[in-house]
C-alpha atoms as one frame of an Amber mdcrd trajectory, in Angstrom:
protein
  24.801  16.082  15.809  26.122  13.957  12.809  29.327  12.349  13.062  30.949
  14.019  10.286  33.925  12.579   8.434  36.456  14.954   6.854  39.175  14.556
   4.696  41.832  16.074   7.182  40.999  17.516  10.544  41.911  21.126  11.661
  42.494  21.380  15.176  43.246  24.466  17.740  45.815  24.056  20.099  43.077
  22.590  22.860  42.501  20.037  20.163  39.051  21.067  19.154  38.331  22.039
  15.878  38.614  24.876  14.127  38.538  26.196  10.559  37.139  24.974   7.152
  36.924  21.216   7.117  36.003  19.389   3.741  34.990  16.167   2.887  35.299
  15.407  -0.911  33.818  12.507  -3.324  34.047  11.276  -6.423  30.743  12.529
  -7.241  29.234  16.071  -7.001  32.447  17.424  -8.806  34.635  16.203  -5.949
  33.417  18.464  -3.272  30.728  16.503  -0.848  30.545  19.228   1.996  32.690
  22.337   3.994  31.818  22.969   7.492  33.303  26.025   9.673  33.942  25.248
  13.189  35.198  27.850  15.607  36.843  26.417  18.713  34.877  23.258  18.458
  31.566  24.645  17.656  29.910  24.011  14.435  29.016  27.396  13.026  28.143
  26.851   9.173  27.574  24.019   6.804  27.525  24.003   2.929  26.455  20.994
   1.252  27.108  20.454  -2.436  25.573  17.098  -2.830  22.058  18.066  -3.263
  19.822  20.930  -4.634  16.823  22.761  -3.728  15.517  25.111  -6.255  18.156
  26.912  -7.643  20.203  26.559  -4.410  23.119  24.586  -6.246  25.045  24.836
  -2.234  23.015  24.535   0.438  24.232  26.677   3.290  23.186  26.231   6.952
  23.815  28.655   9.717  24.288  27.633  13.629  23.416  29.847  16.446  24.163
  28.468  20.223  24.642  24.986  18.587  21.140  24.703  17.322  20.293  25.151
  13.447  19.082  28.607  12.672  18.941  29.794   9.145  18.902  28.056   6.085
  19.421  24.303   5.142  20.638  21.415   7.185  21.415  17.776   5.429  21.386
  15.144   7.791  20.542  11.126   7.244  17.710   9.241   9.033  17.895   5.999
  10.805  17.219   4.398   7.329  20.375   6.217   6.194  18.321   8.228   3.576
  19.122  11.957   3.202  16.589  14.501   4.972  16.975  18.402   4.508  15.376
  20.749   7.095  15.324  24.458   6.512  15.044  26.755   9.246  14.098  30.793
   9.631  15.362  32.474  12.403  15.564  29.103  14.351  12.219  28.220  13.522
  11.607  24.928  11.604   9.881  25.453   8.081   9.786  22.348   6.060  11.777
  18.975   5.498  13.026  17.702   2.163  13.912  13.904   1.296  14.293  11.892
  -1.568  13.501   8.108  -3.185  15.723   5.152  -3.130  15.248   5.165  -6.830
  16.934   8.702  -7.054  19.861   7.757  -4.935  20.445   4.559  -7.062  20.782
   7.085 -10.306  22.880   9.140  -8.368  25.353   6.413  -8.225  25.094   5.568
 -11.865  25.044   9.150 -13.396  26.388  11.492 -10.498  23.414  13.603 -10.789
  21.982  15.453  -7.739  18.717  13.659  -6.578  15.510  15.164  -6.856  14.522
  16.516  -3.472  10.834  16.060  -2.382   9.346  18.757   0.049   7.015  17.928
   2.676   4.178  20.494   3.876   2.579  19.734   7.325  -1.018  20.580   8.797
  -1.404  20.365  12.284   1.842  18.762  12.698   0.672  15.857  10.387   2.172
  15.374   6.684   0.257  16.766   4.311   2.105  16.556   1.367   5.076  14.839
   0.537   6.918  11.309   1.336   7.632   9.255   4.043   9.961   6.407   5.168
   9.719   3.381   7.406  11.893   0.621   7.805  11.350  -2.961   8.614  13.400
  -5.848   9.486  13.076  -9.219   7.447  14.779 -12.802   7.974  18.003 -11.911
   5.685  16.780  -8.668   4.125  14.895  -5.669   4.961  12.154  -3.585   3.974
  11.655  -0.097   3.040   8.112   1.400   2.434   8.040   5.241   1.126   4.296
   6.230   1.504   3.442   9.345  -0.777   0.964  11.947   0.672  -1.556  13.958
  -0.754  -3.872  15.980   0.861  -3.320  14.316   4.177  -3.932  10.698   2.993
  -1.758   8.406   1.213  -2.036   7.549  -2.560   0.639   5.172  -3.176   3.515
   3.204  -1.500   6.889   2.123  -2.750   7.709  -0.996  -0.961  11.678  -2.188
  -1.529  13.086  -5.541  -0.854  16.620  -4.451   0.174  19.382  -7.300   0.658
  22.948  -7.675  -0.204  23.605  -6.901  -3.844  20.054  -7.221  -3.914  17.133
  -4.934  -4.727  13.198  -5.395  -5.829  10.390  -2.677  -6.288   6.904  -3.468
  -5.662   4.241  -1.139  -5.180   0.818  -0.516  -3.730  -1.870   1.966  -4.917
  -4.943   2.607  -3.039  -8.506   2.265  -4.308 -11.519   3.640  -3.345 -12.728
   0.414  -1.919  -9.431  -1.358  -1.163  -5.791  -1.631  -2.425  -3.552  -3.132
  -5.329  -0.406  -4.754  -5.002   1.627  -4.656  -8.049   5.171  -5.040 -10.225
   5.357  -3.084 -13.273   7.510  -5.899 -14.749  10.888  -5.103 -16.708  11.710
  -5.124 -20.152  14.872  -7.274 -20.440  15.204  -8.722 -23.582  18.546 -10.311
 -22.861  17.616 -11.845 -19.594  16.776 -15.199 -18.457  14.034 -16.497 -20.657
  13.032 -18.717 -17.918  12.371 -15.905 -15.587   8.811 -14.287 -15.858   9.021
 -10.495 -15.970   5.749  -9.717 -16.833   3.590  -6.956 -14.820   1.378  -8.522
 -12.316  -1.194  -7.322  -9.785  -3.094  -8.369  -6.494  -6.356  -6.328  -6.075
  -8.183  -6.446  -3.018 -11.669  -4.805  -2.885 -13.869  -4.680   0.224 -17.644
  -4.727   0.040 -18.449  -3.265   3.567 -17.223  -0.482   5.557 -15.985  -2.922
   8.402 -13.669  -4.494   5.664 -14.770  -7.697   6.873 -16.003  -9.002   3.230
 -14.575  -8.878  -0.165 -12.773 -10.266  -2.976  -8.912 -10.960  -4.217  -8.286
 -10.876  -8.152  -4.822 -11.702  -9.420  -3.761 -10.672 -13.107  -0.782 -11.025
 -15.272  -0.252  -8.289 -18.025  -3.630  -6.729 -17.091  -5.298 -10.400 -17.686
  -7.417 -11.777 -14.983  -6.166 -14.916 -13.941  -7.627 -15.937 -10.709 -10.014
 -14.815  -8.164 -11.739 -15.580  -5.139 -14.260 -13.764  -2.465 -13.763 -13.410
   1.599 -15.774 -13.181   4.377 -14.638 -12.676   8.144 -16.502 -13.803  11.298
 -15.827 -14.622  14.903 -15.236 -18.314  16.432 -18.580 -18.416  18.057 -20.407
 -17.659  14.873 -21.983 -20.638  13.263 -20.372 -22.193  10.480 -21.139 -22.979
   6.856 -20.140 -26.335   6.267 -19.865 -25.327   2.323 -16.755 -25.737  -0.047
 -14.357 -22.968   0.904 -10.987 -22.653   3.069 -11.029 -21.425   6.798  -8.110
 -19.127   7.945  -7.417 -18.696  11.911  -5.928 -15.601  13.134  -5.727 -13.293
  16.206  -7.217  -9.997  15.932  -5.800  -6.879  18.010  -8.079  -7.375  21.016
  -6.642 -10.845  21.353  -9.432 -13.193  20.089  -9.625 -15.598  17.284 -11.294
 -14.694  14.137 -12.076 -16.907  11.112 -11.548 -15.786   7.383 -13.791 -17.774
   5.034 -12.117 -17.829   1.520 -14.698 -19.245  -1.205 -15.711 -19.558  -4.908
 -12.130 -19.892  -6.038 -12.052 -19.388 -10.143  -9.434 -19.529 -12.251  -6.822
 -21.785 -10.711  -6.530 -24.017 -13.531  -5.101 -21.074 -15.761  -1.850 -20.772
 -13.560  -0.265 -23.675 -15.486  -0.929 -22.082 -19.047   0.007 -18.366 -17.568
   3.271 -19.485 -15.771   5.602 -21.681 -18.105   8.496 -20.090 -16.708  10.442
 -22.212 -14.231  11.610 -18.987 -12.315   8.116 -17.323 -11.415   6.877 -14.126
 -11.118   7.408 -12.839  -7.460   3.739 -11.288  -7.310   2.582 -15.096  -7.985
   4.239 -15.860  -4.529   2.590 -12.965  -2.716  -0.925 -14.122  -3.981  -0.331
 -17.834  -3.071   1.005 -16.788   0.408  -2.190 -14.410   0.900  -4.449 -17.303
   0.162  -3.095 -18.721   3.160  -3.493 -15.668   5.725  -6.211 -13.404   6.879
  -6.549 -10.488   4.302  -4.354  -7.484   5.241  -6.207  -4.350   5.743  -4.015
  -1.260   4.389  -5.756   2.061   4.703  -4.759   5.633   3.301  -5.123   7.095
   7.028  -3.582   4.503   9.419  -0.079   3.561  10.237   0.147   0.344   8.114
   2.507  -2.950   8.603   3.047  -3.769   5.262   5.172  -6.973   6.458   1.579
  -8.527   6.338   2.250  -9.174   2.685   5.652 -10.926   3.442   5.354 -12.811
   6.709   4.722 -16.461   5.763   6.087 -19.360   7.875   5.240 -22.705   5.924
   5.335 -24.493   9.314   2.762 -23.063  10.695   0.010 -23.113   7.586  -1.228
 -26.298   8.411  -1.933 -25.196  11.834  -4.052 -22.294  10.959  -6.515 -23.381
   7.876  -8.825 -26.021   7.228 -10.150 -26.882   3.832 -13.433 -28.046   3.190
 -14.680 -29.844   0.082 -17.497 -29.511  -2.494 -19.595 -32.086   0.003 -19.150
 -29.644   3.175 -16.278 -32.295   4.815 -13.143 -30.968   6.386 -10.149 -32.418
   4.162  -7.260 -31.175   5.565  -5.981 -28.664   8.155  -7.041 -27.660  11.762
 -10.607 -27.326  13.063 -10.956 -25.315  16.109 -13.933 -25.263  18.363 -14.951
 -23.406  21.487 -16.337 -25.574  24.273 -17.758 -23.092  26.977 -14.171 -21.649
  28.212 -11.803 -24.106  26.720 -10.981 -25.248  23.127 -10.713 -28.167  21.088
  -8.668 -28.619  18.274  -9.191 -31.183  15.682  -6.028 -32.005  13.125  -7.432
 -33.468   9.607  -5.433 -35.279   6.851  -7.318 -36.762   3.660 -10.695 -36.304
   5.559  -9.632 -38.323   8.857  -8.755 -36.803  12.066  -5.504 -37.611  13.057
  -4.863 -35.284  16.248  -7.400 -34.240  18.952  -6.387 -31.725  21.709  -9.230
 -30.483  23.904  -9.310 -28.831  27.477  -7.228 -25.889  26.067  -7.030 -22.586
  27.163  -6.725 -19.357  24.915  -3.152 -18.888  25.820  -2.681 -22.801  24.690
  -3.954 -22.032  21.361  -1.764 -18.790  21.099   1.177 -20.815  22.123   0.929
 -23.885  19.473  -0.807 -22.516  16.641  -0.108 -18.594  16.684   3.262 -18.025
  18.132   5.602 -21.268  17.967
């Protein structure tokens, strides 16, 4: 049961709530909600903060302490309002809203638009779904938009004290695009890049092992590269590229090859700003990481866009120059049942570790 707060308590002689209790607000014409209690039992709720169709007051009636008829307002674990609708004790549908709509309530006092969810086989078919993630010093709220049972696009809100930033994802036929829409702020800091920017990830095979990544600013292509995945036992082609090491879901070491980089010389021209576009940070981050796989039909971990620890970068990549020689980073080799690590700096091996178990690799390079 929601822990409701009221302007004034009304109690019977037994100290139980009894009568009509109200909560007022500086929004919504002063009244937020009113609830009717009988000897400590909640019988009916009337909520004025939201509107469904022509229903300007959402009434919900309880029976034996359970929702029975009408609309019932609550908040989920992310403090986003949800409205469930019941008929004769049977759940019918749910409504919720977006972060942007809630922000507009504070600025305008206008009730937020509520979005209806429909289900098939107990799975979301049409509507929106919120997911929360914790990050260092902030949090990430993902709002997934569903159509015909699949995710079409996602709002990603980075939230911290007195700070909110929105980036978006839309799904493509063979991949996805991460983008920011840009800001029209003529009075803002001229050193801050507010132009729209995007990162497109397109897979070229059904296993999502091969593909390309491109980075654009204001719809102009700035940089791109290709990638391919392989396991540690596969033969390595010693050509100019970057190798990224990672752990698979089944606890094996994978390699992501990144090669055919183009356009990096354009960055200085395209970024004359001291305060860079956030999307540039995401693109640079992605260069040193395995390519995240986001699909319209799975439970996506959107933190993979933001997970970036500089202290572990040198341990999980290897740069090979145009002559096919290791230049900088770490080279991992499988030796029968153990592993060998060679650390390169400016073409020279500066550290070697051998006879390492798989758990040693995980502890040294991927966990610490």
